C-alpha atoms as one frame of an Amber mdcrd trajectory, in Angstrom:
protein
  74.442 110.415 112.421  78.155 109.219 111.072  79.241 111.277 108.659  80.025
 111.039 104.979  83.278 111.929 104.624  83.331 112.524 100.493  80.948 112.535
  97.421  81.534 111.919  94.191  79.665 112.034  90.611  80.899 109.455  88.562
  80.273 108.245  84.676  80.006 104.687  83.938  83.256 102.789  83.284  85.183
 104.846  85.776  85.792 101.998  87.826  86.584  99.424  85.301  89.166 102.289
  83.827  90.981 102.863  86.799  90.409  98.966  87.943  88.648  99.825  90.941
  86.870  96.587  91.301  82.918  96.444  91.884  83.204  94.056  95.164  79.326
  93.560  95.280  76.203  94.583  92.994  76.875  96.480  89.812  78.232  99.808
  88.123  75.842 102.212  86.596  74.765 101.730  83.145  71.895 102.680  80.917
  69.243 101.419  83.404  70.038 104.941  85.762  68.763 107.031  83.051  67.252
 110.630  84.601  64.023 109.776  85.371  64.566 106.147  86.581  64.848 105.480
  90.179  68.198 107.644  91.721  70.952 105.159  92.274  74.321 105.605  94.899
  77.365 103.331  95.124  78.940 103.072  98.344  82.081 102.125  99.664  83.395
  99.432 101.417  83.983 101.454 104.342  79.975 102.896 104.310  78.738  98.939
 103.767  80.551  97.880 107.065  79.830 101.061 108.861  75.663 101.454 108.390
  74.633  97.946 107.552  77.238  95.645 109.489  77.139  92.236 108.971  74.697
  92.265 105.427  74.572  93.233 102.168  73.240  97.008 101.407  72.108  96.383
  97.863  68.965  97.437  98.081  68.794  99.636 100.795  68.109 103.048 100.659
  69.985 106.625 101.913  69.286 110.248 102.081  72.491 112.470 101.486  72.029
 115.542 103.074  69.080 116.561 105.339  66.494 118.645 103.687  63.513 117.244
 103.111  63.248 117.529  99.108  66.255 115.558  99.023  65.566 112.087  97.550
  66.498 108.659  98.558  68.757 106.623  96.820  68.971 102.802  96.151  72.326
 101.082  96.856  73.052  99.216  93.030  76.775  97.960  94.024  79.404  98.545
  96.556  82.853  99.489  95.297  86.036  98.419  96.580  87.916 100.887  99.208
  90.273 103.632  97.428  92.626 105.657  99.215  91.847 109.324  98.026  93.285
 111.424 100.527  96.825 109.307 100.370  97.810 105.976 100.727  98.963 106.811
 104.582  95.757 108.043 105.444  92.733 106.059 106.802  89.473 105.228 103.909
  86.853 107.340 104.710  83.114 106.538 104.327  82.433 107.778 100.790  79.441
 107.700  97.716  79.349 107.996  94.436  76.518 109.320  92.460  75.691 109.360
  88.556  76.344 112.346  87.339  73.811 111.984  84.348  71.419 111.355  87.028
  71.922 114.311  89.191  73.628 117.125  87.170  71.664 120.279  86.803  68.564
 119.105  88.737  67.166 121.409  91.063  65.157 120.336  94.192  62.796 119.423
  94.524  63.002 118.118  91.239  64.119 114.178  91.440  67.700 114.658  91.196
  70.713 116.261  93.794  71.065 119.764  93.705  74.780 120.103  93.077  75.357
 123.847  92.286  77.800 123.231  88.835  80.900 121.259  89.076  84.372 123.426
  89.781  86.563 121.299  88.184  86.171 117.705  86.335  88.579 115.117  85.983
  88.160 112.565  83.064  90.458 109.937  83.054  91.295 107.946  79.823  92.756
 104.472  78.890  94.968 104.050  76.242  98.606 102.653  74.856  99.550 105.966
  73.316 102.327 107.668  75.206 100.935 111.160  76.779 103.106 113.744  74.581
 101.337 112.407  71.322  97.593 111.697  73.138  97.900 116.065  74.632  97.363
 117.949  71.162  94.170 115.756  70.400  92.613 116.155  73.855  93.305 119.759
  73.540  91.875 120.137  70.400  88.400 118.030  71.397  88.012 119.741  74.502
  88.355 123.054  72.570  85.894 121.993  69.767  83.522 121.046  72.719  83.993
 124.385  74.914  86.733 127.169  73.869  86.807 128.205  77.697  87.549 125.208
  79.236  90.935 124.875  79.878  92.834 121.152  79.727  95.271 121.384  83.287
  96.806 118.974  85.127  97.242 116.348  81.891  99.817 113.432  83.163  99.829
 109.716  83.413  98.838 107.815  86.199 102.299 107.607  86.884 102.930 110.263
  87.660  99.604 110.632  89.966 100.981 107.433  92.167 104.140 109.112  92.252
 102.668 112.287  93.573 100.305 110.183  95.821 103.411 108.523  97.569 105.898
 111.108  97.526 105.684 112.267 101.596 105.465 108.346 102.687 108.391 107.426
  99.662 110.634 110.101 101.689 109.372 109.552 104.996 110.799 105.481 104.603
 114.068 106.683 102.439 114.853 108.605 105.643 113.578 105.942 108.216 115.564
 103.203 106.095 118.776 105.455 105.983 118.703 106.030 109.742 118.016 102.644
 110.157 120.820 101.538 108.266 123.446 103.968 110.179 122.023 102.264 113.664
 122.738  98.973 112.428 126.211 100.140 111.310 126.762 101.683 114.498 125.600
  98.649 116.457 127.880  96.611 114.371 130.976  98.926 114.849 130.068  98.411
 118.765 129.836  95.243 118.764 132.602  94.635 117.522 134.563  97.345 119.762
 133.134  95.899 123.289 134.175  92.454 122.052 137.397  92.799 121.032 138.069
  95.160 124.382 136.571  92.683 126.133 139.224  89.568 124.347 141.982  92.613
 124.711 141.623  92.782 128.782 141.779  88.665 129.093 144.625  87.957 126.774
 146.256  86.240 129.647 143.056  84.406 130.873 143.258  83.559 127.280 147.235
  82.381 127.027 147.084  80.415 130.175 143.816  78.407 129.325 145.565  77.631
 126.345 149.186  76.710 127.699 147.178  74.328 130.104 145.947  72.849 126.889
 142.397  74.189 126.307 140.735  73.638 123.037 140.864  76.901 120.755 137.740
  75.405 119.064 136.337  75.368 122.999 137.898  78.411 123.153 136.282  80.282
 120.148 132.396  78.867 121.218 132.723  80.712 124.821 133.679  83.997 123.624
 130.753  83.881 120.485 128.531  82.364 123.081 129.656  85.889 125.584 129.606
  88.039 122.756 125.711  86.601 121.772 124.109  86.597 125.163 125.506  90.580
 125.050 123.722  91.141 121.639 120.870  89.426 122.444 120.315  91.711 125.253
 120.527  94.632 123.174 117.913  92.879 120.756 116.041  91.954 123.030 115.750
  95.945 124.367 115.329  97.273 121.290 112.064  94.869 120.879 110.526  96.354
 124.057 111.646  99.389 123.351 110.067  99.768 119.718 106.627  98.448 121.394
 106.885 100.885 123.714 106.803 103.564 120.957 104.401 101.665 118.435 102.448
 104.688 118.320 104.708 107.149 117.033 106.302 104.201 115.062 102.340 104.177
 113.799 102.121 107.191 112.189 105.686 106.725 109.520 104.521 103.480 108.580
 102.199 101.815 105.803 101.106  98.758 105.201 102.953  97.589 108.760 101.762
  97.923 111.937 105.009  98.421 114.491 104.088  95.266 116.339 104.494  93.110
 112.748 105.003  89.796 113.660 107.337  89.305 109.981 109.248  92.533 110.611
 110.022  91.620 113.772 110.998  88.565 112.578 113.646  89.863 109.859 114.819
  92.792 112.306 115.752  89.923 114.915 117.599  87.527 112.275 119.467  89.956
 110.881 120.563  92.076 114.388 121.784  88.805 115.614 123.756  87.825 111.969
 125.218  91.456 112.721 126.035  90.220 116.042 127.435  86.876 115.054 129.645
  88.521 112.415 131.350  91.445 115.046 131.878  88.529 116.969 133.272  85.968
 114.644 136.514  88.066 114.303 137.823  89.121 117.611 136.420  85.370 118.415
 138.780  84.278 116.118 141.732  86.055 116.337 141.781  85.283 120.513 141.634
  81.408 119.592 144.780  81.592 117.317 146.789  83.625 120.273 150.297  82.205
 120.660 150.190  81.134 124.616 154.133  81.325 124.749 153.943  84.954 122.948
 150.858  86.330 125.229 152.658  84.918 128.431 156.066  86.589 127.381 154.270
  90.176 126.888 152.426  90.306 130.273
């Protein structure tokens, strides 16, 4: 009873043009002639899902439920492809020849599949695609006057199209994400230098009784770390707390990424160290005499 979520009619050397890799059994060739036993390729997603565990070449499915409908015998099992996006989850799909099953009506031995609406042929070549359009015009004119060429581009251009919502989606997500950090920086460095600002006299004294400035610089990094390190440490929990709706404006990461949580870690904490390195510095070189005269 789990669904099929897409069908497709396919010609042989599809795959190999697009290098969509065959990850078990074969493509279709001359062998799936009408008349010859009906042949399906399936997914990776459809291997995994109906026959867990073991290879499906071999096995046989029914698409569809009539009775007049034919079975067909698994020949190969084709590596996953993302067709509805590359954010969205591969669905459980087959892919039939379409020598084999165009214009065959039940219960003849093919799949009844009422005319195609539209047909995409894809092509492999060096030419670039202004000099390639007149001739595919003019061959798919000489073949049929009323069928009209639309949609010609490069594959390009298709990816681009593909990845355009997720490509904006992470623009926005890194620009945010690049303001926080800025912001975290700029308070960083604000809290620690308020922080050096209210003990300048701690500060003068400790040094007029002769404590070490290098001693000196070390305690207020160490203060100024153990602050940062909290706020790291927050915004860890925090982001696993809200891996789900981190979920669903990310690809190819999960939000609990060991790597990226890695990199997000080193570099809050080289923010850190640098917002701290300068107020750090500047209250070691304080004048003790100076500081002591002001207050």
């Amino acid at each position: 009873q789990e669904p099929v979520a897409d069908v497709r009619f396919v010609s042989p050397g599809l795959f190999r043009t697009l290098g969509i890799p065959v990850r078990e059994g074969r493509d279709f060739d001359a062998r799936d002639t009408r008349g010859r036993p009906q042949a399906v390729i399936v997914n990776e997603t459809v291997a995994r899902t109906f026959w867990p565990g073991q290879s499906p070449i071999g096995h046989r499915l029914k698409p569809g439920f009539a009775a007049d409908t034919p079975f067909f015998t698994i020949i190969g099992v084709l590596k996953d492809v993302k067709q509805g996006g590359v954010d969205q989850k591969t669905g459980t799909e087959l892919y039939f020849f379409v020598d084999q099953t165009a214009g065959v009506q039940p219960p003849g031995p093919g799949l009844n599949l009422g005319g195609f609406g539209t047909m995409n042929i894809v092509l492999s070549t060096t030419l670039p695609l202004a000099s390639l359009s007149p001739s595919i015009e003019r061959i798919v004119r000489e073949a049929d006057r009323t069928v009209p060429v639309v949609r010609l581009r490069d594959m390009e251009g298709v990816f681009a199209e593909s990845i355009r919502r997720p490509r904006l989606l992470a623009q926005l997500i890194g620009a945010f994400a690049g303001l926080a950090m800025l912001l975290a920086a700029i308070g960083t460095y604000g809290v620690l230098s308020y922080m050096v600002a209210e003990r300048r006299r701690e500060i003068g004294v400790r040094l007029a009784l002769g404590a070490d400035r290098i001693g000196m610089l070390v305690q207020i990094m160490r203060q100024g770390l153990v602050l940062s390190g909290l706020g790291v440490a927050l915004g860890v929990v925090s982001a696993l707390g809200l891996n789900r709706l981190l979920a669903s404006l990310l690809f190819g990461v999960t939000p609990t990424d060991t790597a990226t949580m890695a990199v997000v870690i080193v570099t809050m904490t080289m923010v850190a160290m640098t917002a701290c390195w300068v107020p750090a510095w500047r209250a070691s070189r304080l004048d003790p005499i100076v500081v002591l005269r002001d207050e």
